Short mmCIF file of C-alpha atoms and ligand atoms in Angstrom, two decimals:
data_model
loop_
_atom_site.label_atom_id
_atom_site.label_comp_id
_atom_site.label_asym_id
_atom_site.label_seq_id
_atom_site.Cartn_x
_atom_site.Cartn_y
_atom_site.Cartn_z
CA MET A 1 29.03 -32.50 99.69
CA THR A 2 26.78 -29.98 102.22
CA THR A 3 26.94 -30.71 105.89
CA THR A 4 23.30 -30.20 105.82
CA LYS A 5 22.65 -33.45 104.33
CA PHE A 6 24.21 -35.15 106.97
CA LYS A 7 22.16 -36.62 110.05
CA PRO A 8 22.59 -34.76 113.35
CA GLY A 9 25.25 -36.53 114.88
CA THR A 10 27.35 -35.98 111.89
CA ILE A 11 26.73 -32.07 111.91
CA CYS A 12 27.40 -31.87 115.64
CA VAL A 13 31.03 -33.38 114.65
CA GLN A 14 31.80 -32.09 110.96
CA ALA A 15 29.62 -29.05 110.55
CA GLY A 16 31.42 -25.68 110.80
CA TRP A 17 34.77 -25.08 110.44
CA LYS A 18 36.22 -26.41 106.94
CA PRO A 19 39.94 -25.97 106.71
CA LYS A 20 41.19 -25.79 103.63
CA LYS A 21 45.00 -27.30 102.43
CA GLY A 22 47.45 -26.84 105.41
CA GLU A 23 45.22 -25.20 107.69
CA PRO A 24 44.66 -25.91 111.19
CA ARG A 25 42.32 -29.19 111.50
CA ILE A 26 40.45 -28.16 114.48
CA LEU A 27 38.49 -24.77 114.30
CA PRO A 28 41.29 -21.67 115.29
CA ILE A 29 40.62 -19.16 117.68
CA TYR A 30 40.84 -16.05 115.64
CA GLN A 31 41.80 -13.60 118.65
CA SER A 32 41.71 -10.52 116.37
CA THR A 33 39.21 -7.74 116.73
CA THR A 34 40.17 -6.70 112.85
CA PHE A 35 41.51 -7.75 109.48
CA LYS A 36 44.02 -7.01 106.90
CA TYR A 37 43.10 -5.55 103.60
CA ASP A 38 44.93 -4.77 100.50
CA ASN A 39 43.65 -1.58 99.78
CA SER A 40 41.06 0.99 100.66
CA GLU A 41 38.55 0.11 98.43
CA GLN A 42 38.47 -3.77 99.63
CA MET A 43 37.22 -2.26 102.74
CA ALA A 44 34.74 0.18 101.57
CA ARG A 45 32.90 -2.43 99.79
CA LEU A 46 32.70 -4.58 102.83
CA PHE A 47 31.06 -1.31 104.32
CA ASP A 48 28.74 -1.20 101.45
CA LEU A 49 27.85 -4.92 102.25
CA LYS A 50 28.52 -5.13 98.25
CA GLU A 51 31.13 -8.11 99.26
CA GLU A 52 31.50 -10.64 102.12
CA GLY A 53 34.23 -10.36 104.55
CA TYR A 54 35.72 -9.98 107.88
CA PHE A 55 36.82 -6.54 108.95
CA TYR A 56 35.80 -5.99 112.69
CA SER A 57 34.75 -9.23 115.32
CA ARG A 58 31.59 -6.91 116.88
CA LEU A 59 30.24 -7.64 113.26
CA GLN A 60 32.03 -10.62 112.18
CA ASN A 61 34.50 -13.14 113.28
CA PRO A 62 35.49 -16.31 111.97
CA THR A 63 35.49 -18.81 114.83
CA ASN A 64 32.00 -17.51 115.89
CA ASP A 65 30.49 -17.79 112.07
CA SER A 66 31.77 -21.29 111.92
CA VAL A 67 30.13 -22.23 115.07
CA ALA A 68 26.96 -20.21 114.38
CA SER A 69 27.04 -22.21 110.94
CA LYS A 70 27.16 -25.59 112.82
CA ILE A 71 23.77 -24.57 114.76
CA ALA A 72 22.58 -23.33 111.53
CA ALA A 73 22.75 -27.12 110.16
CA LEU A 74 22.03 -28.43 113.06
CA GLU A 75 18.17 -26.70 113.37
CA GLY A 76 18.07 -26.91 109.49
CA GLY A 77 17.87 -22.87 109.19
CA ILE A 78 19.54 -21.04 106.02
CA GLY A 79 21.81 -18.79 108.38
CA ALA A 80 22.43 -17.69 112.36
CA MET A 81 24.13 -15.64 114.36
CA LEU A 82 25.62 -16.09 118.00
CA THR A 83 25.19 -13.56 120.94
CA SER A 84 27.21 -13.59 124.09
CA SER A 85 24.42 -14.89 125.96
CA GLY A 86 20.73 -16.11 125.74
CA GLN A 87 19.28 -13.09 126.76
CA ALA A 88 20.85 -11.15 123.88
CA ALA A 89 19.71 -13.94 121.43
CA ASN A 90 15.90 -13.52 122.73
CA PHE A 91 16.26 -9.46 122.73
CA TYR A 92 17.66 -9.18 119.29
CA ALA A 93 15.63 -12.04 117.75
CA VAL A 94 12.37 -9.48 118.84
CA PHE A 95 13.72 -6.35 118.51
CA ASN A 96 14.90 -7.08 115.08
CA ILE A 97 11.63 -6.83 113.97
CA CYS A 98 9.48 -4.54 116.81
CA GLU A 99 9.71 -0.91 117.62
CA ALA A 100 8.53 1.48 119.79
CA GLY A 101 4.55 1.14 119.39
CA ASP A 102 4.85 -2.55 118.23
CA HIS A 103 3.59 -5.24 120.20
CA PHE A 104 4.13 -9.19 120.38
CA VAL A 105 2.64 -12.23 122.26
CA CYS A 106 4.30 -14.51 124.11
CA ALA A 107 3.68 -18.21 125.92
CA SER A 108 3.49 -17.29 129.47
CA ALA A 109 5.23 -20.00 130.83
CA VAL A 110 8.62 -18.90 129.53
CA TYR A 111 11.93 -18.36 131.58
CA GLY A 112 12.29 -15.71 134.37
CA GLY A 113 14.88 -13.67 132.62
CA THR A 114 12.85 -13.97 129.61
CA PHE A 115 9.91 -12.71 131.25
CA ASN A 116 11.49 -9.57 132.56
CA LEU A 117 13.02 -8.86 129.35
CA PHE A 118 9.70 -8.83 127.87
CA SER A 119 7.59 -7.21 130.49
CA VAL A 120 9.72 -4.76 132.14
CA THR A 121 12.92 -3.82 129.57
CA LEU A 122 11.33 -3.93 126.53
CA LYS A 123 8.19 -1.98 127.88
CA LYS A 124 10.83 0.94 128.54
CA LEU A 125 11.73 0.78 124.76
CA GLY A 126 8.24 1.22 123.79
CA ILE A 127 7.31 -2.53 122.69
CA ASP A 128 4.23 -4.33 124.75
CA CYS A 129 3.89 -7.75 125.13
CA THR A 130 1.17 -9.78 126.13
CA PHE A 131 1.67 -12.73 127.96
CA ILE A 132 -1.18 -15.54 127.25
CA ASP A 133 -1.69 -19.08 128.40
CA ALA A 134 0.07 -21.15 125.69
CA ASP A 135 -2.80 -24.09 126.24
CA ALA A 136 -5.30 -21.58 125.61
CA SER A 137 -7.72 -22.12 122.64
CA ASP A 138 -6.99 -20.58 118.89
CA GLU A 139 -9.99 -18.19 119.45
CA GLU A 140 -8.72 -17.18 122.76
CA ILE A 141 -5.07 -16.47 121.44
CA ASP A 142 -6.38 -15.14 118.46
CA LYS A 143 -8.23 -12.09 120.61
CA VAL A 144 -5.03 -10.58 121.88
CA PHE A 145 -3.39 -10.10 118.56
CA ARG A 146 -3.68 -6.45 117.69
CA PRO A 147 -2.67 -4.39 114.04
CA ASN A 148 0.40 -3.44 115.44
CA THR A 149 1.46 -7.17 116.48
CA LYS A 150 4.46 -8.31 115.20
CA ALA A 151 5.80 -11.82 116.16
CA LEU A 152 4.53 -14.67 118.29
CA PHE A 153 6.99 -16.22 120.97
CA GLY A 154 7.33 -19.31 123.00
CA GLU A 155 9.82 -21.97 124.10
CA THR A 156 9.91 -25.66 123.21
CA LEU A 157 10.05 -26.72 126.82
CA SER A 158 9.49 -24.08 129.17
CA ASN A 159 11.98 -23.13 131.86
CA PRO A 160 11.28 -24.48 134.13
CA GLY A 161 7.59 -25.81 134.17
CA MET A 162 8.46 -28.00 131.92
CA ALA A 163 5.57 -27.25 129.26
CA VAL A 164 5.63 -28.69 125.67
CA LEU A 165 4.84 -25.99 123.24
CA ASP A 166 2.39 -27.17 120.27
CA ILE A 167 4.27 -25.77 117.70
CA GLU A 168 2.31 -26.35 114.87
CA LYS A 169 -0.93 -24.65 116.33
CA PHE A 170 1.53 -21.75 117.45
CA ALA A 171 2.92 -21.30 113.79
CA ARG A 172 -0.29 -21.87 112.47
CA ILE A 173 -2.18 -18.81 115.20
CA ALA A 174 0.94 -16.70 113.84
CA HIS A 175 0.64 -16.99 110.19
CA ARG A 176 -2.91 -16.62 110.37
CA HIS A 177 -2.27 -13.09 111.73
CA GLY A 178 0.85 -12.07 108.81
CA VAL A 179 3.82 -12.75 111.85
CA PRO A 180 6.80 -15.06 112.41
CA LEU A 181 6.79 -17.68 115.45
CA ILE A 182 9.86 -17.45 117.46
CA VAL A 183 10.89 -20.46 119.14
CA ASP A 184 13.38 -20.92 122.03
CA ASN A 185 14.52 -23.89 121.43
CA THR A 186 17.23 -24.21 124.45
CA PHE A 187 15.87 -27.07 126.27
CA ALA A 188 14.82 -29.55 123.68
CA THR A 189 18.11 -28.73 121.39
CA PRO A 190 17.97 -29.71 117.66
CA ILE A 191 18.87 -33.12 118.91
CA ASN A 192 15.51 -33.86 119.90
CA CYS A 193 13.36 -31.00 118.09
CA ARG A 194 13.74 -29.16 115.55
CA PRO A 195 10.91 -26.16 115.14
CA PHE A 196 11.47 -25.45 111.95
CA GLU A 197 9.97 -28.64 110.64
CA TRP A 198 6.93 -27.97 112.41
CA GLY A 199 6.36 -24.38 110.79
CA ALA A 200 8.67 -21.99 113.47
CA ASP A 201 10.01 -19.21 111.32
CA ILE A 202 13.05 -17.98 114.17
CA VAL A 203 14.67 -20.28 116.57
CA THR A 204 16.89 -18.85 119.44
CA HIS A 205 19.24 -20.43 121.84
CA SER A 206 20.59 -19.95 125.15
CA THR A 207 23.96 -22.30 123.89
CA THR A 208 25.06 -21.93 127.78
CA LYS A 209 22.67 -24.67 128.82
CA TYR A 210 23.02 -27.85 126.76
CA MET A 211 24.85 -26.73 123.64
CA ASP A 212 28.13 -25.71 125.84
CA GLY A 213 26.92 -28.45 128.12
CA HIS A 214 29.82 -28.29 130.58
CA ALA A 215 28.87 -24.95 131.99
CA SER A 216 32.20 -23.16 130.58
CA ALA A 217 30.54 -20.28 128.65
CA VAL A 218 27.45 -18.14 128.41
CA GLY A 219 26.53 -17.86 124.60
CA GLY A 220 23.38 -17.47 122.92
CA ALA A 221 22.02 -17.76 118.97
CA ILE A 222 19.41 -16.69 116.56
CA VAL A 223 18.53 -19.33 113.54
CA ASP A 224 16.44 -18.25 110.76
CA SER A 225 15.03 -20.79 108.71
CA GLY A 226 14.30 -18.17 105.65
CA HIS A 227 10.86 -19.64 105.17
CA PHE A 228 8.66 -16.00 106.79
CA ASP A 229 8.08 -14.29 103.56
CA TRP A 230 8.91 -10.40 104.67
CA ASP A 231 7.55 -9.08 101.36
CA ALA A 232 4.19 -10.44 101.75
CA HIS A 233 3.78 -8.20 104.88
CA ALA A 234 5.74 -5.54 103.67
CA ASP A 235 4.04 -2.44 105.76
CA GLN A 236 4.64 -4.85 108.94
CA PHE A 237 8.02 -5.21 108.79
CA PRO A 238 9.42 -1.85 107.28
CA GLY A 239 12.65 -2.57 109.19
CA LEU A 240 13.27 -5.19 106.55
CA THR A 241 11.40 -4.12 103.51
CA ARG A 242 12.27 -0.35 103.55
CA PRO A 243 15.42 0.75 102.52
CA ASP A 244 17.63 1.48 105.86
CA GLU A 245 19.26 4.69 106.21
CA SER A 246 22.31 3.57 108.04
CA TYR A 247 23.38 1.64 105.26
CA HIS A 248 22.68 4.06 102.33
CA GLY A 249 19.49 2.90 101.81
CA LEU A 250 19.93 -0.85 101.15
CA THR A 251 16.77 -2.90 101.39
CA TYR A 252 17.55 -6.32 103.34
CA THR A 253 14.77 -8.54 101.54
CA ARG A 254 15.76 -6.78 98.11
CA ALA A 255 19.63 -7.33 98.68
CA PHE A 256 19.65 -10.44 100.84
CA GLY A 257 16.51 -12.44 99.60
CA LYS A 258 15.75 -15.35 102.36
CA MET A 259 18.39 -14.06 104.31
CA ALA A 260 17.33 -10.72 105.03
CA TYR A 261 16.35 -10.91 108.94
CA ILE A 262 19.56 -12.58 110.05
CA THR A 263 21.38 -10.40 107.76
CA LYS A 264 20.11 -7.58 109.32
CA ALA A 265 20.37 -8.58 112.78
CA THR A 266 24.21 -8.43 112.20
CA SER A 267 24.63 -6.32 109.83
CA GLN A 268 22.32 -3.73 112.00
CA LEU A 269 21.75 -4.82 115.53
CA MET A 270 25.11 -6.44 116.18
CA ARG A 271 26.89 -2.96 114.79
CA ASP A 272 24.97 -1.17 117.15
CA LEU A 273 24.92 -2.97 120.41
CA GLY A 274 27.37 -4.95 120.41
CA SER A 275 26.61 -8.20 122.52
CA ILE A 276 29.40 -10.70 120.59
CA PRO A 277 30.69 -13.97 121.96
CA SER A 278 34.10 -13.67 122.36
CA PRO A 279 36.09 -16.14 120.09
CA GLN A 280 37.40 -17.99 122.97
CA ASN A 281 33.97 -18.73 124.20
CA SER A 282 32.65 -19.85 120.66
CA PHE A 283 35.65 -22.38 120.33
CA TYR A 284 34.00 -24.18 124.08
CA LEU A 285 30.76 -24.08 122.08
CA ASN A 286 32.09 -25.92 119.52
CA ILE A 287 33.54 -28.43 121.51
CA GLY A 288 30.34 -29.05 123.58
CA LEU A 289 28.36 -29.29 120.31
CA GLU A 290 30.76 -31.77 119.33
CA THR A 291 29.12 -34.26 121.94
CA LEU A 292 25.63 -32.74 122.10
CA HIS A 293 23.94 -35.88 119.91
CA LEU A 294 25.70 -38.16 122.63
CA ARG A 295 24.77 -36.41 125.91
CA MET A 296 21.50 -35.80 125.04
CA PRO A 297 19.94 -39.06 124.80
CA ARG A 298 21.92 -39.99 128.51
CA HIS A 299 20.48 -37.00 130.09
CA CYS A 300 17.09 -37.77 128.98
CA GLU A 301 17.39 -41.71 129.97
CA ASN A 302 18.73 -40.42 133.61
CA ALA A 303 16.19 -37.99 133.97
CA GLN A 304 13.80 -40.84 132.86
CA LYS A 305 14.66 -42.70 135.72
CA VAL A 306 14.54 -39.99 137.93
CA ALA A 307 11.13 -38.97 137.21
CA GLU A 308 9.65 -42.54 137.52
CA TRP A 309 11.63 -43.28 140.48
CA LEU A 310 10.32 -39.41 141.93
CA LYS A 311 6.64 -40.43 140.69
CA VAL A 312 6.04 -43.43 143.29
CA HIS A 313 7.81 -41.94 145.99
CA PRO A 314 5.73 -41.27 149.22
CA SER A 315 7.61 -37.71 149.74
CA VAL A 316 6.89 -36.58 146.48
CA LYS A 317 3.77 -34.62 146.11
CA TRP A 318 4.00 -33.95 141.90
CA VAL A 319 6.27 -34.65 139.17
CA HIS A 320 6.65 -32.67 136.12
CA TYR A 321 8.20 -34.62 133.67
CA PRO A 322 6.97 -34.81 129.76
CA GLY A 323 8.42 -38.14 129.73
CA LEU A 324 6.25 -39.78 132.24
CA LYS A 325 2.80 -41.42 130.60
CA GLU A 326 0.61 -39.48 132.85
CA ASP A 327 2.32 -35.81 132.41
CA LYS A 328 -0.13 -33.38 131.03
CA TYR A 329 2.29 -33.18 128.05
CA TYR A 330 3.40 -36.61 127.07
CA GLN A 331 1.45 -36.99 123.95
CA LEU A 332 2.79 -33.15 122.59
CA ALA A 333 6.31 -34.73 123.78
CA GLN A 334 5.38 -37.75 121.86
CA LYS A 335 5.13 -35.31 118.83
CA TYR A 336 7.54 -32.81 119.02
CA MET A 337 10.36 -34.88 120.59
CA PRO A 338 9.62 -38.81 120.34
CA GLN A 339 13.25 -39.30 121.06
CA GLY A 340 13.01 -37.34 124.27
CA SER A 341 13.01 -34.07 125.70
CA CYS A 342 15.29 -32.96 127.95
CA GLY A 343 17.39 -33.83 131.60
CA VAL A 344 15.34 -31.31 133.64
CA ILE A 345 12.43 -32.28 135.61
CA ALA A 346 9.91 -30.05 137.99
CA PHE A 347 8.93 -31.44 141.12
CA ALA A 348 7.54 -30.51 144.96
CA LEU A 349 8.02 -32.47 147.94
CA LYS A 350 5.38 -32.94 150.87
CA GLY A 351 5.68 -30.65 153.46
CA ASN A 352 6.56 -27.11 153.72
CA ARG A 353 9.06 -24.68 151.94
CA GLU A 354 11.22 -25.80 154.71
CA ASP A 355 11.50 -28.86 153.75
CA ALA A 356 12.24 -28.03 150.00
CA ILE A 357 15.15 -25.98 151.41
CA LYS A 358 16.16 -28.72 153.95
CA PHE A 359 16.20 -31.34 151.15
CA MET A 360 18.21 -29.35 148.71
CA ASP A 361 20.64 -28.74 151.65
CA ALA A 362 21.25 -32.46 152.44
CA LEU A 363 22.30 -33.38 148.57
CA GLN A 364 25.89 -34.03 148.50
CA MET A 365 26.99 -34.79 145.17
CA ILE A 366 24.06 -32.54 143.49
CA CYS A 367 25.16 -29.10 143.95
CA ILE A 368 22.64 -26.30 144.40
CA VAL A 369 23.05 -23.91 141.31
CA THR A 370 21.76 -21.01 139.42
CA HIS A 371 23.05 -23.06 136.03
CA VAL A 372 20.46 -25.63 134.65
CA ALA A 373 21.05 -28.26 131.46
CA ASP A 374 25.00 -29.39 131.73
CA ALA A 375 26.61 -32.57 132.27
CA ARG A 376 26.42 -32.26 136.25
CA THR A 377 23.48 -32.77 137.89
CA CYS A 378 22.22 -30.23 140.03
CA VAL A 379 19.10 -28.26 141.95
CA LEU A 380 17.70 -25.00 142.21
CA HIS A 381 14.09 -23.63 143.99
CA PRO A 382 13.17 -21.07 141.51
CA ALA A 383 10.89 -19.03 143.80
CA SER A 384 14.04 -18.22 146.20
CA HIS A 385 16.18 -17.92 143.40
CA THR A 386 15.95 -17.46 139.69
CA HIS A 387 12.32 -15.92 139.82
CA ARG A 388 12.60 -14.48 143.13
CA GLN A 389 11.99 -10.88 141.55
CA LEU A 390 8.16 -12.05 140.17
CA SER A 391 5.42 -11.75 142.58
CA ASP A 392 3.41 -14.66 143.13
CA GLU A 393 0.97 -13.80 140.59
CA GLN A 394 3.65 -13.34 138.01
CA LEU A 395 5.12 -16.91 139.62
CA GLY A 396 1.64 -18.66 138.48
CA GLU A 397 2.00 -16.90 134.90
CA ALA A 398 5.29 -18.08 134.47
CA GLY A 399 4.37 -21.36 135.24
CA VAL A 400 6.43 -21.66 138.33
CA ALA A 401 4.42 -23.30 141.30
CA PRO A 402 6.39 -21.65 144.72
CA ASP A 403 7.01 -25.16 145.70
CA LEU A 404 8.55 -26.15 142.47
CA ILE A 405 12.01 -27.47 142.93
CA ARG A 406 14.23 -27.66 139.63
CA LEU A 407 16.46 -30.66 138.72
CA SER A 408 18.59 -30.73 136.15
CA VAL A 409 19.74 -34.05 135.82
CA GLY A 410 23.09 -34.53 134.36
CA ILE A 411 25.08 -37.79 132.75
CA GLU A 412 26.55 -39.14 135.77
CA ASP A 413 25.48 -43.02 136.67
CA ALA A 414 21.80 -42.96 137.35
CA GLU A 415 22.18 -44.97 140.42
CA ASP A 416 24.65 -42.29 141.96
CA ILE A 417 22.12 -39.66 141.35
CA LEU A 418 19.18 -41.21 143.01
CA ALA A 419 21.13 -42.66 145.74
CA ASP A 420 21.84 -38.65 146.46
CA LEU A 421 18.39 -37.71 146.12
CA SER A 422 17.06 -40.63 148.40
CA GLN A 423 19.25 -40.04 151.10
CA ALA A 424 18.32 -36.02 151.14
CA ILE A 425 14.52 -36.64 150.84
CA ASN A 426 15.04 -39.40 154.08
CA SER A 427 16.88 -36.75 155.66
CA ILE A 428 13.89 -34.56 156.33
CA ARG A 429 11.51 -36.93 157.60
C1 PLP B 1 19.07 -19.66 130.35
C2 PLP B 1 18.14 -19.54 129.69
C3 PLP B 1 17.62 -18.44 128.65
C4 PLP B 1 18.88 -17.01 129.05
O1 PLP B 1 20.01 -17.30 128.65
P1 PLP B 1 21.23 -17.11 129.23
O2 PLP B 1 22.40 -17.46 128.15
O3 PLP B 1 21.67 -17.36 130.75
O4 PLP B 1 21.65 -15.38 128.88
C5 PLP B 1 16.96 -17.71 127.87
N1 PLP B 1 15.90 -19.04 127.32
C6 PLP B 1 16.07 -20.12 128.38
C7 PLP B 1 14.79 -21.25 127.69
C8 PLP B 1 16.84 -20.60 129.47
O5 PLP B 1 16.92 -21.63 129.49
#
């Protein structure tokens, strides 16, 4: 029986590590850089990618792979690779198919770190990114595609603006231009949305957030749907469809078929650039994943209560939460994540910037932290913290209003969260 046939809750608990007779029931931490073989020929075949097996943890490690396969099963993908951070996941996801001279398109409402990576660092590597308004028409988005465009990128739920991506529309546009759609599914998690079911080709994650869920370990993941036909656009993706000199002329699509993209990411990018998670961190991630299906509904239930409370509070200027009927993204959220979006709410208080800061400083249980999306309710002012390197214009592009407060609602008792918010708001008046 394959675990991919199971429901998501069962996959969270059961997928990944499959012990054989006498092996540990719980996923072991293979804290070893290297693996033993009986003779030189066996090792040589591994290096030629002619045989599967572990030889060096920078390329593959059994603990990491078990957790990667659980995430692949959750997303309904055919393979996944773990990375040491979400940043590394998004970098590799793009760099696996883009090289100097190439171009890709990104929905502008994305995480600040992703915005910097795409607009500054990838540019230095010769890869150009055009940011577009995700709500623009098909025709407007079509116009920014170029002959050298290699991918379209967006976040299921944007951090911190809480915009919902119209995945079907984005997939349609990407495929019309012969490129894959890459979706960062960090906030929704596969419990609430599985982008492959709506046409996305590659999914990325910062597992640091809900997947780990306890703020224990920074990590990331790339998942391959196996759906994109690289050979149908062979000239566009020579890295996958032409011989790789660093692997004795092996061609990924020919040697690995549907697994070409994810195999190249591991055997070429991870080999050359590193950024693997430690097996210890993957062990923590796996424990987090075992309860993801229990935590996400609670995050959504609590956030819905908090959003509705904020919505009618006289000191609150505005609230963005896709679970609110009046929200701009309510309909899209109903379509793509009918069970709920996540625990993150964006809102602003009436008054000036000092009032927002006073409010956050007055919170008692809820802490100001850079982190988001874990069991503990926390708060952040992106314009003064995570996004402070962006100009006002870039803030606008990234969907971050200067007065936006990002509230990440945890899984505590909703009454206690509301009580803390209430006393802190009242303290500024
Ligand atoms: C946090 C985050 C990232 C970056 O992940 P790290 O694990 O912090 O490197 C990428 N995308 C989204 C949507 C995020 O929230």
